[in-house]
Amino acid sequence: MAETDYKSTLKLPKTDFPMKANLPKREPDTLKHWDDLDLYARLMEVRKEAESWVLHDGPPYANGRVHLGTALNKILKDFVVRSRSMLGYRTPFVDPAGVRRDGWRAGKSGCSGKGSRAAAGGRRCR
């Protein structure tokens, strides 16, 4: 049985998008670009006079192992916060430990190593 080139039988639009997403190589560049633009600080500056809306979230894995309900919970919380942001509210990021996004990076959050989230393997202090 001969192999058929099914790609040539489909009527797909021609685009400049690569066929392979190559996320592990492209994501660091995207994150660096967002950091260079300082998008979060700019958004908070634009909305500094807007009404604040904060979703206080608990620990990420309070009920044992991660499962589909954990993922659904995080997705729904993200959806709610983003929708409030799109409605014009100031939605400062607050992680489960209660640290605001403005000071979560090392040097600003007081991450020192021993006993901090960095020592516990958390990404916030790296």
mmCIF file of N, CA and C in Angstrom, residues 15-113:
data_model
loop_
_atom_site.group_PDB
_atom_site.id
_atom_site.type_symbol
_atom_site.label_atom_id
_atom_site.label_comp_id
_atom_site.label_asym_id
_atom_site.label_seq_id
_atom_site.Cartn_x
_atom_site.Cartn_y
_atom_site.Cartn_z
ATOM 1 N N THR A 15 0.197 30.133 6.164
ATOM 2 C CA THR A 15 0.547 31.108 7.194
ATOM 3 C C THR A 15 2.047 31.087 7.445
ATOM 4 N N ASP A 16 2.504 32.104 8.165
ATOM 5 C CA ASP A 16 3.916 32.168 8.546
ATOM 6 C C ASP A 16 4.180 31.468 9.869
ATOM 7 N N PHE A 17 3.123 30.941 10.492
ATOM 8 C CA PHE A 17 3.290 30.268 11.772
ATOM 9 C C PHE A 17 4.078 28.982 11.586
ATOM 10 N N PRO A 18 5.022 28.720 12.487
ATOM 11 C CA PRO A 18 5.747 27.450 12.384
ATOM 12 C C PRO A 18 4.829 26.279 12.726
ATOM 13 N N MET A 19 5.072 25.138 12.127
ATOM 14 C CA MET A 19 4.257 23.963 12.392
ATOM 15 C C MET A 19 4.489 23.446 13.812
ATOM 16 N N LYS A 20 5.682 23.642 14.332
ATOM 17 C CA LYS A 20 6.013 23.176 15.671
ATOM 18 C C LYS A 20 6.041 24.378 16.616
ATOM 19 N N ALA A 21 5.357 24.259 17.729
ATOM 20 C CA ALA A 21 5.292 25.375 18.674
ATOM 21 C C ALA A 21 6.643 25.643 19.328
ATOM 22 N N ASN A 22 7.411 24.587 19.616
ATOM 23 C CA ASN A 22 8.748 24.726 20.198
ATOM 24 C C ASN A 22 8.734 25.533 21.493
ATOM 25 N N LEU A 23 7.750 25.266 22.336
ATOM 26 C CA LEU A 23 7.531 26.037 23.554
ATOM 27 C C LEU A 23 8.741 26.084 24.493
ATOM 28 N N PRO A 24 9.427 24.976 24.750
ATOM 29 C CA PRO A 24 10.562 25.070 25.688
ATOM 30 C C PRO A 24 11.629 26.073 25.257
ATOM 31 N N LYS A 25 11.770 26.290 23.966
ATOM 32 C CA LYS A 25 12.767 27.253 23.490
ATOM 33 C C LYS A 25 12.189 28.663 23.382
ATOM 34 N N ARG A 26 10.899 28.779 23.085
ATOM 35 C CA ARG A 26 10.297 30.093 22.863
ATOM 36 C C ARG A 26 9.782 30.751 24.139
ATOM 37 N N GLU A 27 9.387 29.958 25.119
ATOM 38 C CA GLU A 27 8.800 30.528 26.336
ATOM 39 C C GLU A 27 9.750 31.460 27.090
ATOM 40 N N PRO A 28 11.025 31.098 27.278
ATOM 41 C CA PRO A 28 11.919 32.039 27.985
ATOM 42 C C PRO A 28 12.018 33.397 27.289
ATOM 43 N N ASP A 29 12.006 33.400 25.958
ATOM 44 C CA ASP A 29 12.056 34.672 25.227
ATOM 45 C C ASP A 29 10.776 35.481 25.443
ATOM 46 N N THR A 30 9.646 34.796 25.445
ATOM 47 C CA THR A 30 8.374 35.478 25.672
ATOM 48 C C THR A 30 8.320 36.066 27.073
ATOM 49 N N LEU A 31 8.730 35.294 28.082
ATOM 50 C CA LEU A 31 8.735 35.781 29.461
ATOM 51 C C LEU A 31 9.681 36.968 29.626
ATOM 52 N N LYS A 32 10.844 36.893 28.980
ATOM 53 C CA LYS A 32 11.796 38.006 29.056
ATOM 54 C C LYS A 32 11.202 39.253 28.403
ATOM 55 N N HIS A 33 10.520 39.071 27.285
ATOM 56 C CA HIS A 33 9.878 40.200 26.602
ATOM 57 C C HIS A 33 8.834 40.849 27.508
ATOM 58 N N TRP A 34 8.026 40.041 28.173
ATOM 59 C CA TRP A 34 7.010 40.573 29.084
ATOM 60 C C TRP A 34 7.666 41.289 30.259
ATOM 61 N N ASP A 35 8.768 40.723 30.782
ATOM 62 C CA ASP A 35 9.478 41.387 31.875
ATOM 63 C C ASP A 35 10.081 42.710 31.412
ATOM 64 N N ASP A 36 10.633 42.724 30.197
ATOM 65 C CA ASP A 36 11.214 43.961 29.664
ATOM 66 C C ASP A 36 10.151 45.048 29.521
ATOM 67 N N LEU A 37 8.961 44.659 29.101
ATOM 68 C CA LEU A 37 7.863 45.619 28.967
ATOM 69 C C LEU A 37 7.278 46.018 30.314
ATOM 70 N N ASP A 38 7.521 45.198 31.341
ATOM 71 C CA ASP A 38 6.989 45.421 32.697
ATOM 72 C C ASP A 38 5.467 45.597 32.642
ATOM 73 N N LEU A 39 4.816 44.636 31.991
ATOM 74 C CA LEU A 39 3.380 44.711 31.747
ATOM 75 C C LEU A 39 2.555 44.824 33.022
ATOM 76 N N TYR A 40 2.903 44.032 34.019
ATOM 77 C CA TYR A 40 2.107 44.052 35.248
ATOM 78 C C TYR A 40 2.146 45.430 35.909
ATOM 79 N N ALA A 41 3.334 46.015 36.025
ATOM 80 C CA ALA A 41 3.462 47.337 36.648
ATOM 81 C C ALA A 41 2.718 48.394 35.835
ATOM 82 N N ARG A 42 2.782 48.286 34.520
ATOM 83 C CA ARG A 42 2.074 49.241 33.671
ATOM 84 C C ARG A 42 0.560 49.119 33.850
ATOM 85 N N LEU A 43 0.075 47.891 33.936
ATOM 86 C CA LEU A 43 -1.359 47.672 34.134
ATOM 87 C C LEU A 43 -1.809 48.216 35.485
ATOM 88 N N MET A 44 -1.011 47.968 36.516
ATOM 89 C CA MET A 44 -1.362 48.474 37.845
ATOM 90 C C MET A 44 -1.312 50.002 37.872
ATOM 91 N N GLU A 45 -0.394 50.599 37.126
ATOM 92 C CA GLU A 45 -0.296 52.054 37.071
ATOM 93 C C GLU A 45 -1.530 52.648 36.381
ATOM 94 N N VAL A 46 -1.940 52.037 35.291
ATOM 95 C CA VAL A 46 -3.114 52.524 34.558
ATOM 96 C C VAL A 46 -4.367 52.425 35.426
ATOM 97 N N ARG A 47 -4.435 51.383 36.251
ATOM 98 C CA ARG A 47 -5.637 51.148 37.054
ATOM 99 C C ARG A 47 -5.460 51.544 38.522
ATOM 100 N N LYS A 48 -4.521 52.434 38.827
ATOM 101 C CA LYS A 48 -4.260 52.761 40.228
ATOM 102 C C LYS A 48 -5.452 53.425 40.910
ATOM 103 N N GLU A 49 -6.303 54.097 40.163
ATOM 104 C CA GLU A 49 -7.474 54.763 40.733
ATOM 105 C C GLU A 49 -8.725 53.885 40.671
ATOM 106 N N ALA A 50 -8.624 52.739 40.000
ATOM 107 C CA ALA A 50 -9.797 51.872 39.836
ATOM 108 C C ALA A 50 -10.104 51.141 41.143
ATOM 109 N N GLU A 51 -11.339 50.690 41.248
ATOM 110 C CA GLU A 51 -11.737 49.911 42.415
ATOM 111 C C GLU A 51 -10.956 48.601 42.446
ATOM 112 N N SER A 52 -10.441 48.245 43.609
ATOM 113 C CA SER A 52 -9.659 47.022 43.758
ATOM 114 C C SER A 52 -10.576 45.817 43.931
ATOM 115 N N TRP A 53 -10.175 44.702 43.334
ATOM 116 C CA TRP A 53 -10.917 43.448 43.457
ATOM 117 C C TRP A 53 -9.893 42.342 43.651
ATOM 118 N N VAL A 54 -9.899 41.715 44.834
ATOM 119 C CA VAL A 54 -8.907 40.689 45.170
ATOM 120 C C VAL A 54 -9.611 39.383 45.480
ATOM 121 N N LEU A 55 -9.158 38.319 44.861
ATOM 122 C CA LEU A 55 -9.649 36.987 45.174
ATOM 123 C C LEU A 55 -8.639 36.352 46.121
ATOM 124 N N HIS A 56 -9.024 36.163 47.363
ATOM 125 C CA HIS A 56 -8.129 35.553 48.340
ATOM 126 C C HIS A 56 -8.204 34.045 48.176
ATOM 127 N N ASP A 57 -7.082 33.483 47.804
ATOM 128 C CA ASP A 57 -6.995 32.067 47.497
ATOM 129 C C ASP A 57 -6.258 31.356 48.621
ATOM 130 N N GLY A 58 -6.612 30.113 48.859
ATOM 131 C CA GLY A 58 -5.942 29.328 49.886
ATOM 132 C C GLY A 58 -4.693 28.658 49.352
ATOM 133 N N PRO A 59 -4.097 27.780 50.136
ATOM 134 C CA PRO A 59 -2.906 27.061 49.684
ATOM 135 C C PRO A 59 -3.222 26.241 48.435
ATOM 136 N N PRO A 60 -2.258 26.091 47.537
ATOM 137 C CA PRO A 60 -2.543 25.417 46.275
ATOM 138 C C PRO A 60 -2.916 23.943 46.410
ATOM 139 N N TYR A 61 -2.345 23.235 47.367
ATOM 140 C CA TYR A 61 -2.605 21.792 47.479
ATOM 141 C C TYR A 61 -3.020 21.443 48.906
ATOM 142 N N ALA A 62 -4.014 22.125 49.414
ATOM 143 C CA ALA A 62 -4.419 21.936 50.808
ATOM 144 C C ALA A 62 -5.070 20.585 51.051
ATOM 145 N N ASN A 63 -5.627 19.988 50.033
ATOM 146 C CA ASN A 63 -6.367 18.738 50.207
ATOM 147 C C ASN A 63 -5.631 17.526 49.655
ATOM 148 N N GLY A 64 -4.333 17.486 49.808
ATOM 149 C CA GLY A 64 -3.579 16.317 49.365
ATOM 150 C C GLY A 64 -3.003 16.478 47.974
ATOM 151 N N ARG A 65 -3.032 15.395 47.231
ATOM 152 C CA ARG A 65 -2.408 15.362 45.909
ATOM 153 C C ARG A 65 -3.162 16.217 44.886
ATOM 154 N N VAL A 66 -2.418 16.607 43.850
ATOM 155 C CA VAL A 66 -3.013 17.365 42.759
ATOM 156 C C VAL A 66 -3.896 16.424 41.943
ATOM 157 N N HIS A 67 -5.076 16.900 41.563
ATOM 158 C CA HIS A 67 -5.991 16.100 40.762
ATOM 159 C C HIS A 67 -6.730 17.035 39.814
ATOM 160 N N LEU A 68 -7.645 16.511 39.017
ATOM 161 C CA LEU A 68 -8.354 17.339 38.043
ATOM 162 C C LEU A 68 -9.151 18.459 38.700
ATOM 163 N N GLY A 69 -9.675 18.211 39.881
ATOM 164 C CA GLY A 69 -10.397 19.262 40.598
ATOM 165 C C GLY A 69 -9.494 20.427 40.952
ATOM 166 N N THR A 70 -8.230 20.145 41.267
ATOM 167 C CA THR A 70 -7.257 21.196 41.562
ATOM 168 C C THR A 70 -7.048 22.064 40.329
ATOM 169 N N ALA A 71 -6.882 21.415 39.178
ATOM 170 C CA ALA A 71 -6.686 22.150 37.931
ATOM 171 C C ALA A 71 -7.921 22.993 37.608
ATOM 172 N N LEU A 72 -9.095 22.404 37.732
ATOM 173 C CA LEU A 72 -10.335 23.134 37.455
ATOM 174 C C LEU A 72 -10.462 24.348 38.379
ATOM 175 N N ASN A 73 -10.136 24.170 39.642
ATOM 176 C CA ASN A 73 -10.194 25.254 40.611
ATOM 177 C C ASN A 73 -9.289 26.414 40.188
ATOM 178 N N LYS A 74 -8.057 26.110 39.825
ATOM 179 C CA LYS A 74 -7.109 27.155 39.425
ATOM 180 C C LYS A 74 -7.559 27.851 38.142
ATOM 181 N N ILE A 75 -8.072 27.075 37.196
ATOM 182 C CA ILE A 75 -8.534 27.652 35.931
ATOM 183 C C ILE A 75 -9.719 28.586 36.172
ATOM 184 N N LEU A 76 -10.666 28.157 37.001
ATOM 185 C CA LEU A 76 -11.828 28.993 37.291
ATOM 186 C C LEU A 76 -11.424 30.276 38.016
ATOM 187 N N LYS A 77 -10.494 30.160 38.974
ATOM 188 C CA LYS A 77 -10.035 31.351 39.694
ATOM 189 C C LYS A 77 -9.332 32.318 38.745
ATOM 190 N N ASP A 78 -8.519 31.786 37.832
ATOM 191 C CA ASP A 78 -7.841 32.622 36.856
ATOM 192 C C ASP A 78 -8.863 33.312 35.952
ATOM 193 N N PHE A 79 -9.873 32.565 35.536
ATOM 194 C CA PHE A 79 -10.929 33.109 34.681
ATOM 195 C C PHE A 79 -11.664 34.251 35.379
ATOM 196 N N VAL A 80 -11.993 34.062 36.638
ATOM 197 C CA VAL A 80 -12.730 35.087 37.385
ATOM 198 C C VAL A 80 -11.885 36.348 37.547
ATOM 199 N N VAL A 81 -10.630 36.191 37.938
ATOM 200 C CA VAL A 81 -9.764 37.352 38.149
ATOM 201 C C VAL A 81 -9.523 38.087 36.827
ATOM 202 N N ARG A 82 -9.280 37.350 35.754
ATOM 203 C CA ARG A 82 -9.058 37.996 34.452
ATOM 204 C C ARG A 82 -10.306 38.722 33.973
ATOM 205 N N SER A 83 -11.458 38.118 34.174
ATOM 206 C CA SER A 83 -12.693 38.779 33.730
ATOM 207 C C SER A 83 -12.920 40.067 34.516
ATOM 208 N N ARG A 84 -12.621 40.067 35.812
ATOM 209 C CA ARG A 84 -12.746 41.291 36.622
ATOM 210 C C ARG A 84 -11.759 42.351 36.145
ATOM 211 N N SER A 85 -10.565 41.913 35.775
ATOM 212 C CA SER A 85 -9.572 42.843 35.250
ATOM 213 C C SER A 85 -10.059 43.469 33.949
ATOM 214 N N MET A 86 -10.661 42.654 33.092
ATOM 215 C CA MET A 86 -11.180 43.176 31.822
ATOM 216 C C MET A 86 -12.358 44.124 32.031
ATOM 217 N N LEU A 87 -13.056 43.976 33.145
ATOM 218 C CA LEU A 87 -14.161 44.877 33.462
ATOM 219 C C LEU A 87 -13.678 46.217 34.031
ATOM 220 N N GLY A 88 -12.345 46.342 34.224
ATOM 221 C CA GLY A 88 -11.783 47.610 34.667
ATOM 222 C C GLY A 88 -11.367 47.668 36.119
ATOM 223 N N TYR A 89 -11.511 46.573 36.850
ATOM 224 C CA TYR A 89 -11.075 46.557 38.248
ATOM 225 C C TYR A 89 -9.563 46.459 38.321
ATOM 226 N N ARG A 90 -9.013 46.942 39.430
ATOM 227 C CA ARG A 90 -7.587 46.744 39.715
ATOM 228 C C ARG A 90 -7.501 45.415 40.438
ATOM 229 N N THR A 91 -6.851 44.439 39.824
ATOM 230 C CA THR A 91 -6.805 43.089 40.388
ATOM 231 C C THR A 91 -5.360 42.717 40.720
ATOM 232 N N PRO A 92 -4.842 43.193 41.841
ATOM 233 C CA PRO A 92 -3.462 42.862 42.199
ATOM 234 C C PRO A 92 -3.314 41.374 42.466
ATOM 235 N N PHE A 93 -2.230 40.801 41.987
ATOM 236 C CA PHE A 93 -1.971 39.383 42.191
ATOM 237 C C PHE A 93 -1.571 39.146 43.633
ATOM 238 N N VAL A 94 -2.208 38.196 44.283
ATOM 239 C CA VAL A 94 -1.855 37.792 45.633
ATOM 240 C C VAL A 94 -1.653 36.283 45.596
ATOM 241 N N ASP A 95 -0.453 35.831 45.932
ATOM 242 C CA ASP A 95 -0.218 34.381 45.905
ATOM 243 C C ASP A 95 -0.802 33.750 47.168
ATOM 244 N N PRO A 96 -0.859 32.417 47.229
ATOM 245 C CA PRO A 96 -1.491 31.756 48.366
ATOM 246 C C PRO A 96 -0.876 32.089 49.727
ATOM 247 N N ALA A 97 0.363 32.545 49.743
ATOM 248 C CA ALA A 97 0.989 32.907 51.011
ATOM 249 C C ALA A 97 0.631 34.335 51.409
ATOM 250 N N GLY A 98 -0.102 35.040 50.565
ATOM 251 C CA GLY A 98 -0.534 36.390 50.889
ATOM 252 C C GLY A 98 0.434 37.475 50.458
ATOM 253 N N VAL A 99 1.448 37.142 49.666
ATOM 254 C CA VAL A 99 2.426 38.121 49.217
ATOM 255 C C VAL A 99 1.917 38.752 47.930
ATOM 256 N N ARG A 100 1.833 40.068 47.914
ATOM 257 C CA ARG A 100 1.373 40.749 46.699
ATOM 258 C C ARG A 100 2.406 40.601 45.594
ATOM 259 N N ARG A 101 1.976 40.632 44.362
ATOM 260 C CA ARG A 101 2.835 40.446 43.194
ATOM 261 C C ARG A 101 3.927 41.498 43.129
ATOM 262 N N ASP A 102 3.644 42.694 43.625
ATOM 263 C CA ASP A 102 4.606 43.790 43.546
ATOM 264 C C ASP A 102 5.923 43.444 44.236
ATOM 265 N N GLY A 103 5.889 42.602 45.251
ATOM 266 C CA GLY A 103 7.106 42.343 45.998
ATOM 267 C C GLY A 103 7.478 40.874 46.057
ATOM 268 N N TRP A 104 7.142 40.118 45.059
ATOM 269 C CA TRP A 104 7.386 38.675 45.141
ATOM 270 C C TRP A 104 8.758 38.262 44.657
ATOM 271 N N ARG A 105 9.481 39.123 43.987
ATOM 272 C CA ARG A 105 10.791 38.738 43.476
ATOM 273 C C ARG A 105 11.839 38.883 44.565
ATOM 274 N N ALA A 106 12.897 38.125 44.441
ATOM 275 C CA ALA A 106 13.978 38.158 45.430
ATOM 276 C C ALA A 106 14.488 39.589 45.582
ATOM 277 N N GLY A 107 14.780 39.950 46.789
ATOM 278 C CA GLY A 107 15.227 41.305 47.056
ATOM 279 C C GLY A 107 14.080 42.193 47.478
ATOM 280 N N LYS A 108 12.924 42.008 46.883
ATOM 281 C CA LYS A 108 11.760 42.793 47.250
ATOM 282 C C LYS A 108 10.909 42.055 48.268
ATOM 283 N N SER A 109 10.929 40.722 48.217
ATOM 284 C CA SER A 109 10.039 39.948 49.081
ATOM 285 C C SER A 109 10.712 39.497 50.366
ATOM 286 N N GLY A 110 11.998 39.756 50.512
ATOM 287 C CA GLY A 110 12.685 39.347 51.721
ATOM 288 C C GLY A 110 13.076 37.877 51.717
ATOM 289 N N CYS A 111 13.142 37.267 50.564
ATOM 290 C CA CYS A 111 13.535 35.867 50.470
ATOM 291 C C CYS A 111 15.017 35.762 50.794
ATOM 292 N N SER A 112 15.317 34.995 51.810
ATOM 293 C CA SER A 112 16.705 34.918 52.233
ATOM 294 C C SER A 112 17.324 33.548 52.033
ATOM 295 N N GLY A 113 16.531 32.524 51.897
ATOM 296 C CA GLY A 113 17.091 31.185 51.726
ATOM 297 C C GLY A 113 16.531 30.245 52.751
#
